Short mmCIF file of C-alpha atoms and ligand atoms in Angstrom, two decimals:
data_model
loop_
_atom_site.label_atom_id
_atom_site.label_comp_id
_atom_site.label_asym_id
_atom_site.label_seq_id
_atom_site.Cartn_x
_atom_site.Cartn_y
_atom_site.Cartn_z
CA UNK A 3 100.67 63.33 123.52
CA UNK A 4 101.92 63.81 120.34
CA UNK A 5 101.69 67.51 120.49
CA UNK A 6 104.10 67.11 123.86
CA UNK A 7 106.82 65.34 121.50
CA UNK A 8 106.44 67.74 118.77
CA UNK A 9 107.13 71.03 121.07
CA UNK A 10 109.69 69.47 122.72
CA UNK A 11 111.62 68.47 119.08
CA UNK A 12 110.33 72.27 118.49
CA UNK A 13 112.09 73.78 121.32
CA UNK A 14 115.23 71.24 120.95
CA UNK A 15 115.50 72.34 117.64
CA UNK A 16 115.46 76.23 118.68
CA UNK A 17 118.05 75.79 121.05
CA UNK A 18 120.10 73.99 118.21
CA UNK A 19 119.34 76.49 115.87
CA UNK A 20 120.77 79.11 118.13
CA UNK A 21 124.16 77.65 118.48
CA UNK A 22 124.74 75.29 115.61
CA UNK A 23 121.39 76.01 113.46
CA UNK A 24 121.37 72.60 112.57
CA UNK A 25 117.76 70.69 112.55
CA UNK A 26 115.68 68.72 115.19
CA UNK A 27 117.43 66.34 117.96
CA UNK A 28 116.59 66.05 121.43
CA UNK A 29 118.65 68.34 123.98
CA UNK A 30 118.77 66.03 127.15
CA UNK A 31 119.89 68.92 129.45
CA UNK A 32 119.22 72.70 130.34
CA UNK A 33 121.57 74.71 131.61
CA UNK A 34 120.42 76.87 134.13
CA UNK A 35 121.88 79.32 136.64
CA UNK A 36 125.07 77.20 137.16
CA UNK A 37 123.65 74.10 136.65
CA UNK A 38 122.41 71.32 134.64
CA UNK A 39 118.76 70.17 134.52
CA UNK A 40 117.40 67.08 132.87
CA UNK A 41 115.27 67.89 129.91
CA UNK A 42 112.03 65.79 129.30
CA UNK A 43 108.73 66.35 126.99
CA UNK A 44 107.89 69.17 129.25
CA UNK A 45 111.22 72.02 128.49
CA UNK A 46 109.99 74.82 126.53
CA UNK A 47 112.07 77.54 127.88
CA UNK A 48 114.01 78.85 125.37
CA UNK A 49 117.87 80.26 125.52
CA UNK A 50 116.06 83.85 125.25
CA UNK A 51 113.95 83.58 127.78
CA UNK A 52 116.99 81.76 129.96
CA UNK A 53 119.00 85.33 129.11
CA UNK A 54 116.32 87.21 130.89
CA UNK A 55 117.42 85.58 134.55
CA UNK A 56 119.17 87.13 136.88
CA UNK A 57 118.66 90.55 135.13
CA UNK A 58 116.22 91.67 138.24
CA UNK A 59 115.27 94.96 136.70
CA UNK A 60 113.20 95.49 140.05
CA UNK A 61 116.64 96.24 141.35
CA UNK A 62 118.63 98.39 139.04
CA UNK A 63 118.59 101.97 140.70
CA UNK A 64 116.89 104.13 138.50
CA UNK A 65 114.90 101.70 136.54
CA UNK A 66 111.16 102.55 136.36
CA UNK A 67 110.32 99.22 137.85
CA UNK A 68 112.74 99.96 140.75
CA UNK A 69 111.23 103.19 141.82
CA UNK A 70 107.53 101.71 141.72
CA UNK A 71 108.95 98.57 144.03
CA UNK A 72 110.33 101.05 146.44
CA UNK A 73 107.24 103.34 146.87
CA UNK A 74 105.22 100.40 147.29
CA UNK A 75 107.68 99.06 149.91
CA UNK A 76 107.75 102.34 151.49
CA UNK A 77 103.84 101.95 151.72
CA UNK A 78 104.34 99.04 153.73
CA UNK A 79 106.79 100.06 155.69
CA UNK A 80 105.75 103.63 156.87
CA UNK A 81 101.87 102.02 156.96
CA UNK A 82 102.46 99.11 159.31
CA UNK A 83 104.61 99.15 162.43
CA UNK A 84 104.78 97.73 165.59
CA UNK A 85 106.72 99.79 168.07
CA UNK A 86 108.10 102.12 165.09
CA UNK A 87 109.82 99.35 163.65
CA UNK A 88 108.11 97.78 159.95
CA UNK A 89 106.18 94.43 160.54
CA UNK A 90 106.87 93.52 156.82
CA UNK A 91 109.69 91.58 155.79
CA UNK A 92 110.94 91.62 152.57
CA UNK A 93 112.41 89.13 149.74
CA UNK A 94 113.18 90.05 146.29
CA UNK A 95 116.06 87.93 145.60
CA UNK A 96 114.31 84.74 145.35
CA UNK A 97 115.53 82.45 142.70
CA UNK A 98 112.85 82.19 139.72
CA UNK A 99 113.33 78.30 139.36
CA UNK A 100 110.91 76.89 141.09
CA UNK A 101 109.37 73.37 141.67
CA UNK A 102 105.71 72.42 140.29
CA UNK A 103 104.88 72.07 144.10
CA UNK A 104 105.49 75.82 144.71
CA UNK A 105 103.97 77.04 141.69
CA UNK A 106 100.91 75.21 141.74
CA UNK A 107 100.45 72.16 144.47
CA UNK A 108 101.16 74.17 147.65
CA UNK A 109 98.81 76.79 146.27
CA UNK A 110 95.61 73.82 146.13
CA UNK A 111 96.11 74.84 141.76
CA UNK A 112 94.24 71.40 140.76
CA UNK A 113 96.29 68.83 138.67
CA UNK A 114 93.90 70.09 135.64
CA UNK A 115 93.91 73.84 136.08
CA UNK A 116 94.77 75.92 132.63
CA UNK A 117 97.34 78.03 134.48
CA UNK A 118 99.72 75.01 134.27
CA UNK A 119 99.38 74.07 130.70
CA UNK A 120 102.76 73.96 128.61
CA UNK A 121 100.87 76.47 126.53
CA UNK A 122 101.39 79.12 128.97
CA UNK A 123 104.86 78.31 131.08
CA UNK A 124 108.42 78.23 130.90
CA UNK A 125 109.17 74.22 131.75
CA UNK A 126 112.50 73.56 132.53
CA UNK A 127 111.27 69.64 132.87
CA UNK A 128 108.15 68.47 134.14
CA UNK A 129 109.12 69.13 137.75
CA UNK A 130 110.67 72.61 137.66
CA UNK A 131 109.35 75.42 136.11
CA UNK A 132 110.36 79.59 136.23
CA UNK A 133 108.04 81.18 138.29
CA UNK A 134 104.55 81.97 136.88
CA UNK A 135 103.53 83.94 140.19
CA UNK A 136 105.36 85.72 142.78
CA UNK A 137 102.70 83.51 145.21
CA UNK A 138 104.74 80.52 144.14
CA UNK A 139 106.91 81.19 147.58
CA UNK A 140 103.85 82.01 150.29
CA UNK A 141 103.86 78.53 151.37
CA UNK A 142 107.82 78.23 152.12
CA UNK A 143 107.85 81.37 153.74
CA UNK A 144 104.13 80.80 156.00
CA UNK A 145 106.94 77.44 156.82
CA UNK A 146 109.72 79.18 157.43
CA UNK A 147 107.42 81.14 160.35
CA UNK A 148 107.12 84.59 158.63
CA UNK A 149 103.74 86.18 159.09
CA UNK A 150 103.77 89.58 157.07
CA UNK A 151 106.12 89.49 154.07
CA UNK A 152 106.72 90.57 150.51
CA UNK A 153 107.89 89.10 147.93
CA UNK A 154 109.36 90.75 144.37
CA UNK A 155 110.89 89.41 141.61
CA UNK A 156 110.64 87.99 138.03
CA UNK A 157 107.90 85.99 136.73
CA UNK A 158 107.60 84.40 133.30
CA UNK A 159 104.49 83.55 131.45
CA UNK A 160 104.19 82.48 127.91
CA UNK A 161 101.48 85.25 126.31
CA UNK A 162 100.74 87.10 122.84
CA UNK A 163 103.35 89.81 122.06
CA UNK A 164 101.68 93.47 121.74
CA UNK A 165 102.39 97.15 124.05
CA UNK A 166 101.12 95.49 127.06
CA UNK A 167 102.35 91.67 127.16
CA UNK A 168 106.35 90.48 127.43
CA UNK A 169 107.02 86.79 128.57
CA UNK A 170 108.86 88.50 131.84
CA UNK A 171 107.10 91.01 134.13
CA UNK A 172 107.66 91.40 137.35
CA UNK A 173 105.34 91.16 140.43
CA UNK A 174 105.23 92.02 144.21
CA UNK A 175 103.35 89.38 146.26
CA UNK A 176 102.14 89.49 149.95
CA UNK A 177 100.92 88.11 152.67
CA UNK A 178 99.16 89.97 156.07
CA UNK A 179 98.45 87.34 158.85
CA UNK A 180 96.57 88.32 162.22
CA UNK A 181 95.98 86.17 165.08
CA UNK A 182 92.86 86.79 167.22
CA UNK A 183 94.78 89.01 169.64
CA UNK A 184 95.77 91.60 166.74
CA UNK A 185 92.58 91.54 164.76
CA UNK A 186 89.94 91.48 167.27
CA UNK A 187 91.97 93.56 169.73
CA UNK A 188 88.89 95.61 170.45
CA UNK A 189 86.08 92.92 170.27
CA UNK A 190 88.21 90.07 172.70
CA UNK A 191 84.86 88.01 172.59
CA UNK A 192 84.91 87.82 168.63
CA UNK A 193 86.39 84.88 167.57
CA UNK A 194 88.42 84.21 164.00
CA UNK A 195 86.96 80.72 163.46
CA UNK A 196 83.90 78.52 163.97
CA UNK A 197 82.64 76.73 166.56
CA UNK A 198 83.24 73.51 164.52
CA UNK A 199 86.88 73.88 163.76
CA UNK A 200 88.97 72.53 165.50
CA UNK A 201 92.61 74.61 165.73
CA UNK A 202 94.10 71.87 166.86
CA UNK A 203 93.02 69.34 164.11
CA UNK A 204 92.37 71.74 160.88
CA UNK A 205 92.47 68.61 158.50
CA UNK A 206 89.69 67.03 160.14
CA UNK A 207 87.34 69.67 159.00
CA UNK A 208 86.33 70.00 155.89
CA UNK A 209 87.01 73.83 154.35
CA UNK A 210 84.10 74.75 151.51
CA UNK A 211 83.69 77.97 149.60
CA UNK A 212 80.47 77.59 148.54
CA UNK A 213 79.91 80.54 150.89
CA UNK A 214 80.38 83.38 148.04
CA UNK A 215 81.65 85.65 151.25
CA UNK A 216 83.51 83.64 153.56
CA UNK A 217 85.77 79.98 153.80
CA UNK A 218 83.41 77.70 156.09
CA UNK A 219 85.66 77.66 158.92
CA UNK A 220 85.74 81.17 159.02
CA UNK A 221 83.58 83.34 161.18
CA UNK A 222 81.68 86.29 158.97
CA UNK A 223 83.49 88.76 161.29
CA UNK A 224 87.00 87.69 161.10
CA UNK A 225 86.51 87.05 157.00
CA UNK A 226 84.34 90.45 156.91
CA UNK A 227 86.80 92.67 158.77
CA UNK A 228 89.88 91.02 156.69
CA UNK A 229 88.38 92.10 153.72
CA UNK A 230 87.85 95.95 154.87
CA UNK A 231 91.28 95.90 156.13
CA UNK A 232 92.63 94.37 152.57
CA UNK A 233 90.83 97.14 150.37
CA UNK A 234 91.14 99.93 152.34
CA UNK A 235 95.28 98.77 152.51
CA UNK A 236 95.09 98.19 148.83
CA UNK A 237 93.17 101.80 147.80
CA UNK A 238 95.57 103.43 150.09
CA UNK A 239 98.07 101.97 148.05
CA UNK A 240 96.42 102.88 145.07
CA UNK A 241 96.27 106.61 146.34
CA UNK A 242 99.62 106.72 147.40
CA UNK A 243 101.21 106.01 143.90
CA UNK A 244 98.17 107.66 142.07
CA UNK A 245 97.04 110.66 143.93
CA UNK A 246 93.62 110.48 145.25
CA UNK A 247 91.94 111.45 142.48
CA UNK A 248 92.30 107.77 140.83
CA UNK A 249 88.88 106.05 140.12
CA UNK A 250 88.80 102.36 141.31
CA UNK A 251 86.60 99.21 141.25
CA UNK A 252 86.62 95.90 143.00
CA UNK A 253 85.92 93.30 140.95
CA UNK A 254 84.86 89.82 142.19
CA UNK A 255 87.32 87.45 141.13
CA UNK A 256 88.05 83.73 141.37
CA UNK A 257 91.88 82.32 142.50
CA UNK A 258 92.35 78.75 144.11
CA UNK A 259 94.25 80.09 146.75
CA UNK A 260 92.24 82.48 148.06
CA UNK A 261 88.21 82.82 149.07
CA UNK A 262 86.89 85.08 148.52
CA UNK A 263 88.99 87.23 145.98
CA UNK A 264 88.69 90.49 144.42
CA UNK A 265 90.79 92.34 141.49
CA UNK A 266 91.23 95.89 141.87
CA UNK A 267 91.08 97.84 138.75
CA UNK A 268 91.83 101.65 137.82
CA UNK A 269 90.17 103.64 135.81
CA UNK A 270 93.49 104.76 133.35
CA UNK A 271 93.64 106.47 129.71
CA UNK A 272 89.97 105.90 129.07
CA UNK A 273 89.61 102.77 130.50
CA UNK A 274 89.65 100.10 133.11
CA UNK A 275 92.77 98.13 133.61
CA UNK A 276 93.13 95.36 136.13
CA UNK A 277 96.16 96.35 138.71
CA UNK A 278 95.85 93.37 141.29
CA UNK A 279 94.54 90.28 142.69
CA UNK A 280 94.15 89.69 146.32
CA UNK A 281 91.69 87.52 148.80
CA UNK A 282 91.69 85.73 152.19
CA UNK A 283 94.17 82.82 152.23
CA UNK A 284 92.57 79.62 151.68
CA UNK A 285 92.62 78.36 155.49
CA UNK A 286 94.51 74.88 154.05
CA UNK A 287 97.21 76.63 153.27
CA UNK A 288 97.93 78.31 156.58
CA UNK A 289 97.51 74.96 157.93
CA UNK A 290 99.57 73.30 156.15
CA UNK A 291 102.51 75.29 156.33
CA UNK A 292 101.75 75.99 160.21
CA UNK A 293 99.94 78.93 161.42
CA UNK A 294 97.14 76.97 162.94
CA UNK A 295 95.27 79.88 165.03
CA UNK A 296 95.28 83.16 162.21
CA UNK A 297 94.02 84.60 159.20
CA UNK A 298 95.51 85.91 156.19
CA UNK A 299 95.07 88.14 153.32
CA UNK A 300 97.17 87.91 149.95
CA UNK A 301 97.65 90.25 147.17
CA UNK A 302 99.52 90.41 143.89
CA UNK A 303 100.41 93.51 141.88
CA UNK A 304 101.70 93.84 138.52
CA UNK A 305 105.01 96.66 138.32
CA UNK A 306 105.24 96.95 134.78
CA UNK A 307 100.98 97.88 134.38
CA UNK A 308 101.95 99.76 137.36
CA UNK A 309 105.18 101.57 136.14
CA UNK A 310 103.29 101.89 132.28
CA UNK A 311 100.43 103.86 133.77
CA UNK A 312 102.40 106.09 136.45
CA UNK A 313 104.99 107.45 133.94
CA UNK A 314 102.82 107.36 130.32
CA UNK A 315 105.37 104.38 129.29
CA UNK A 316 103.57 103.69 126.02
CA UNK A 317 105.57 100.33 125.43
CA UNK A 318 106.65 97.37 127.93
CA UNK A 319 110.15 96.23 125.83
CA UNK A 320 111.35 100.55 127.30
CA UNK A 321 111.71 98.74 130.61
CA UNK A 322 114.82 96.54 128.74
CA UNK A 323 116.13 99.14 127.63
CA UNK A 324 119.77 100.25 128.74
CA UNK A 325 119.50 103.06 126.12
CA UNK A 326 120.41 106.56 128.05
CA UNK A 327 117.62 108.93 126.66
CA UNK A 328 115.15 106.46 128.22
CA UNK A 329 117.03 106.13 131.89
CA UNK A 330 118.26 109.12 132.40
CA UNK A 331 114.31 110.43 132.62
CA UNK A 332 114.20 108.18 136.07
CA UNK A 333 118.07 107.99 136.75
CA UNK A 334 118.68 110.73 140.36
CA UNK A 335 114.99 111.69 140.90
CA UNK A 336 113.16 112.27 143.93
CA UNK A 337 111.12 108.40 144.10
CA UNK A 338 107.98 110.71 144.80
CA UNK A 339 108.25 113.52 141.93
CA UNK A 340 105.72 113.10 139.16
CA UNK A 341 107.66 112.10 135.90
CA UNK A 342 106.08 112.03 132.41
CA UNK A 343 108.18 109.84 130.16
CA UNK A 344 108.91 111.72 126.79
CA UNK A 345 109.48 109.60 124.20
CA UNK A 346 113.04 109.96 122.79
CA UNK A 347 111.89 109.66 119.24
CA UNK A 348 109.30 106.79 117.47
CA UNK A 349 111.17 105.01 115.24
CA UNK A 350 109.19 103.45 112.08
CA UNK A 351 107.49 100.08 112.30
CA UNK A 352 107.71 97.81 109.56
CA UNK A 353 104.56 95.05 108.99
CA UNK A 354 105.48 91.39 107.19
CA UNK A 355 103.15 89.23 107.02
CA UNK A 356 103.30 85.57 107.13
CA UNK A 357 101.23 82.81 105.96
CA UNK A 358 101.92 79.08 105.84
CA UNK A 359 99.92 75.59 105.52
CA UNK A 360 99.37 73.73 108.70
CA UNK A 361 100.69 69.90 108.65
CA UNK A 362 97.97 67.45 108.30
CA UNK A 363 98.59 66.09 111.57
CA UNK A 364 97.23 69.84 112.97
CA UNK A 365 94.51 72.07 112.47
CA UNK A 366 94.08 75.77 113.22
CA UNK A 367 92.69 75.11 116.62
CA UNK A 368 95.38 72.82 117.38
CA UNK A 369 98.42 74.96 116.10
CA UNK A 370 99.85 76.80 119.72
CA UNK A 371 99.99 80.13 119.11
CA UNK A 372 102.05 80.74 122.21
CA UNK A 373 104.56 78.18 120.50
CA UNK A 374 104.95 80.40 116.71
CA UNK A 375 105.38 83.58 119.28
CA UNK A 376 108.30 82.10 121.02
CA UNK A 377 109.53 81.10 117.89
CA UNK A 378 109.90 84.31 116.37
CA UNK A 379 110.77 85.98 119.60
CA UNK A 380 113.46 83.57 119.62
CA UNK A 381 114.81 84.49 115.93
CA UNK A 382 113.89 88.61 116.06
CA UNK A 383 114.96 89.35 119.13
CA UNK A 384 113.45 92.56 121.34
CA UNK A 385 112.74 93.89 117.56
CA UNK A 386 109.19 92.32 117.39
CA UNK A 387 106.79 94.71 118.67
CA UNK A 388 103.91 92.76 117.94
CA UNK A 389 102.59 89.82 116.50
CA UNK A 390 98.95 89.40 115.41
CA UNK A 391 96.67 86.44 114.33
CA UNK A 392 95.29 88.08 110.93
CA UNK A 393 93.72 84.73 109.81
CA UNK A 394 92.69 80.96 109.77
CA UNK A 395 91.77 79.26 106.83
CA UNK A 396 90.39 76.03 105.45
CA UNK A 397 90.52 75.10 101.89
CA UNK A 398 86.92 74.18 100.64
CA UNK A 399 88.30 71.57 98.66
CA UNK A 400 91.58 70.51 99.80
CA UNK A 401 90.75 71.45 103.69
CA UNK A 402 94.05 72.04 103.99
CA UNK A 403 94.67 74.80 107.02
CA UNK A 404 96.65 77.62 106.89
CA UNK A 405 97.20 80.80 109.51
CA UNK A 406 98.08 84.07 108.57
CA UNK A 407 100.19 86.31 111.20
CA UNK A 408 101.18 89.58 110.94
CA UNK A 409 104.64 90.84 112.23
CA UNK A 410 105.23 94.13 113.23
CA UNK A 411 108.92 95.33 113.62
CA UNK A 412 109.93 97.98 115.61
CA UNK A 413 113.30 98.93 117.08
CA UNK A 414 113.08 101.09 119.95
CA UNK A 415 116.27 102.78 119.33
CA UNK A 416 117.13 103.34 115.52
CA UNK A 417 115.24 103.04 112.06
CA UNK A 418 114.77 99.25 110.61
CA UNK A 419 115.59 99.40 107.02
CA UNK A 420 113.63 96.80 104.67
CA UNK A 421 116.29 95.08 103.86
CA UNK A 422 116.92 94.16 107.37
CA UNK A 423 113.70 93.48 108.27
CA UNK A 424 113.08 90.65 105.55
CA UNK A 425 116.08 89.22 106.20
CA UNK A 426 115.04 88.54 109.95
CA UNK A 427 111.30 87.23 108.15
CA UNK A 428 113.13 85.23 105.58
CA UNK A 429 114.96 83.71 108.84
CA UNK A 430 111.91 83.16 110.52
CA UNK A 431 110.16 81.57 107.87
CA UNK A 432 112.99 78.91 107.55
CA UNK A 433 112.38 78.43 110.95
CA UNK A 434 108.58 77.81 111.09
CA UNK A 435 108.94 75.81 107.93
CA UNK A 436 111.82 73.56 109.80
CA UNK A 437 110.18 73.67 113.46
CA UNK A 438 106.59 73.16 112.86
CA UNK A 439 106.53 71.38 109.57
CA UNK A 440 104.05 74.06 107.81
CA UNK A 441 104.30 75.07 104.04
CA UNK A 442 105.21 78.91 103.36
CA UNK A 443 102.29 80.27 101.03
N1 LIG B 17 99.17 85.18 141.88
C1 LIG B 17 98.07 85.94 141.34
C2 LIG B 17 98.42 86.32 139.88
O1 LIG B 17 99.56 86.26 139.50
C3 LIG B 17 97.78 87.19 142.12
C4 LIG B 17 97.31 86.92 143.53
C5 LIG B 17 98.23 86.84 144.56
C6 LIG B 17 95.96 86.76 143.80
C7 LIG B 17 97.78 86.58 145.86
C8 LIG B 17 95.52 86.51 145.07
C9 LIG B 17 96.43 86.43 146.11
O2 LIG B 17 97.55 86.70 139.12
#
């Protein structure tokens, strides 16, 4: 509890220090989109993060993230029609504030899960938070009737800060339903579900996954043939972006929304790297939102992993960037050409380290990480390239604790000088020192 109160004197002192940079005192609203949000002890976004919004990179023409979302809609659309017209529907302008219930309760996400931990979400109160997962809409739209849809946009998820990792990436979500008709067109005596469940009253049975290969009200058919159609729709994926000559894996996986699940990784640049999540929609789910009589498969995809490997995009801040020598390499190309980003020039990094004693009132176990990253996100701006954990520390004799981070600088576009560079640290420092109570060693 007290650890709630501090961040959220932490974060209403960042937002202060933006504007005014005057010291700790509660903010009681958020401004957000056009409107005003009551703050609690859950709001951690930060007025950085809240500048990211509405920026929907998956949509500016000739953005790297763009031209992946379109030849994996194209994909869908050339790959599943029903009397030549596309049975996918699509949604990627889908506001990122979303309710708890979307994000997590709709999905079954118990009330304990990690994923919802302050530690690793934008709160914008205890209610409403920005999108963690593109899944966070499935349910509305199984309600609003759709059966095959995807959905693209933003997602936000507090992380470490290095190559691969920036607290917005962006995602493209879907859902395939079949009814009995569709996905036992040839086999009309196979059915989807078991004897025992009842279509009619879904909530009266009781749904296990104890069965590592099926939900329990699933026949082994219906969840068996599923799952060949959801790789073999996923690899052909794969091979359409890739070429064919892309090594793959499934991976058995574990997500509360789906049983069974699988990740899908690629073999890339020497090594395996996880592209995707999918599985067989937890049966509750459909029922709750209404389908009562199919079955579904889900996926999610990561662009930017996506985008990175395609196009040899050695750093995910080049996605942000507006600078020319970077767009103009994707700007009026064939989507389907093979482009090999060349880097426009490296410019030098520039390492500070910083060390400070922890408060006794924390310990380095207790300190949030994901907290000090914000923080100097918040203060550097898009010129932190990285920020490493070099060391924890207890004093034999005092056991006082102290951390040691380093701080790696990098502008994408121009040369840091020194000077520059410790004046942002110096800044920083102030700020730790001020937020989180610590002592500068
Ligand atoms: N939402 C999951 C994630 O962000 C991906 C996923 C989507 C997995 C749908 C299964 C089904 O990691």
């Amino acid at each position: 509890m007290t650890i709630l109160v501090r961040t959220h004197r932490v974060l209403a002192a960042i937002f202060q220090h933006c504007k005014y940079s005057t010291k700790t005192k509660a903010i009681s609203s958020v401004h957000l989109a056009n409107k005003e949000f009551p703050s609690d002890e859950y709001t951690n976004v930060t007025p950085k993060i809240i500048s990211y919004l509405g920026k929907n990179l998956h949509l500016q023409k000739g953005n790297p993230l763009a031209i992946v979302r379109k030849r994996i809609v194209n994909y869908f659309y050339s790959s599943f029609t029903h009397r030549g017209n596309p049975i996918f529907s699509i949604y990627d302008n889908l506001s990122p504030i979303v309710t708890t219930k979307q994000n997590f309760d709709d999905l079954l996400i118990p009330n304990d899960h990690p994923s919802r931990a302050k530690s690793d979400c934008y709160y914008v109160n205890k209610d409403i938070l920005l999108r963690a997962h593109m899944t966070a809409h499935q349910s509305e739209l199984l309600r609003s009737g759709l059966d095959n849809f995807l959905m693209i946009g933003d997602v936000y998820r507090r992380d470490e800060i290095d190559s691969t990792h920036f607290p917005v990436f962006h995602q493209v979500d879907a859902v395939r339903s079949q009814r009995k008709e569709e996905l036992f067109k040839d086999h009309p005596d196979l059915e989807i579900f078991e004897p025992a469940f009842d279509i009619s009253n879904p909530h009266t049975f009781v749904n296990t996954i104890t069965d590592p290969s099926k939900q329990s009200c699933h026949t082994l058919e219906a969840a068996k043939l599923m799952e060949t159609q959801l790789k073999s729709h996923l690899i052909g994926l794969v091979y359409a972006l890739f070429g064919k000559d892309i090594k793959h894996r499934w991976v058995d996986a574990y997500f509360p929304f789906t049983h069974p699940s699988w990740e899908l990784e690629i073999y890339y640049d020497g090594d395996w790297m996880e592209v995707l999540g999918c599985g067989i929609v937890r049966n509750e789910i459909l029922a709750n939102a209404g389908p009562n009589n199919s079955i579904a498969y889900a996926f999610g995809l990561g662009l930017e992993r996506l985008a990175m490997a395609l196009y040899k995009i050695p750093d995910i801040r080049l996605m942000w960037s507006k600078d020319s020598g970077f767009l103009s390499q994707f700007q009026d190309k064939n989507i389907d050409e093979k482009i090999t980003y060349k880097p426009v020039s490296s410019y030098p990094q520039c390492t500070n380290d910083i060390s400070f004693w922890l408060p006794t009132t924390l310990t380095v176990d207790t300190f949030i990480s994901n907290d000090f990253y914000d923080l100097v996100r918040e203060i550097g701006g898009d010129i932190i390239e990285q920020v490493k954990l070099r060391d924890k520390f207890v004093h034999p004799k005092s056991k006082k604790h102290s951390l040691c981070y380093s701080i790696v600088y990098r502008h994408l576009e121009r040369t840091l000088t020194q000077d520059e560079v410790n004046k942002v640290h110096k800044h920083i420092e102030t700020a730790v020192t001020d937020m989180f109570n610590v002592t500068i060693r």
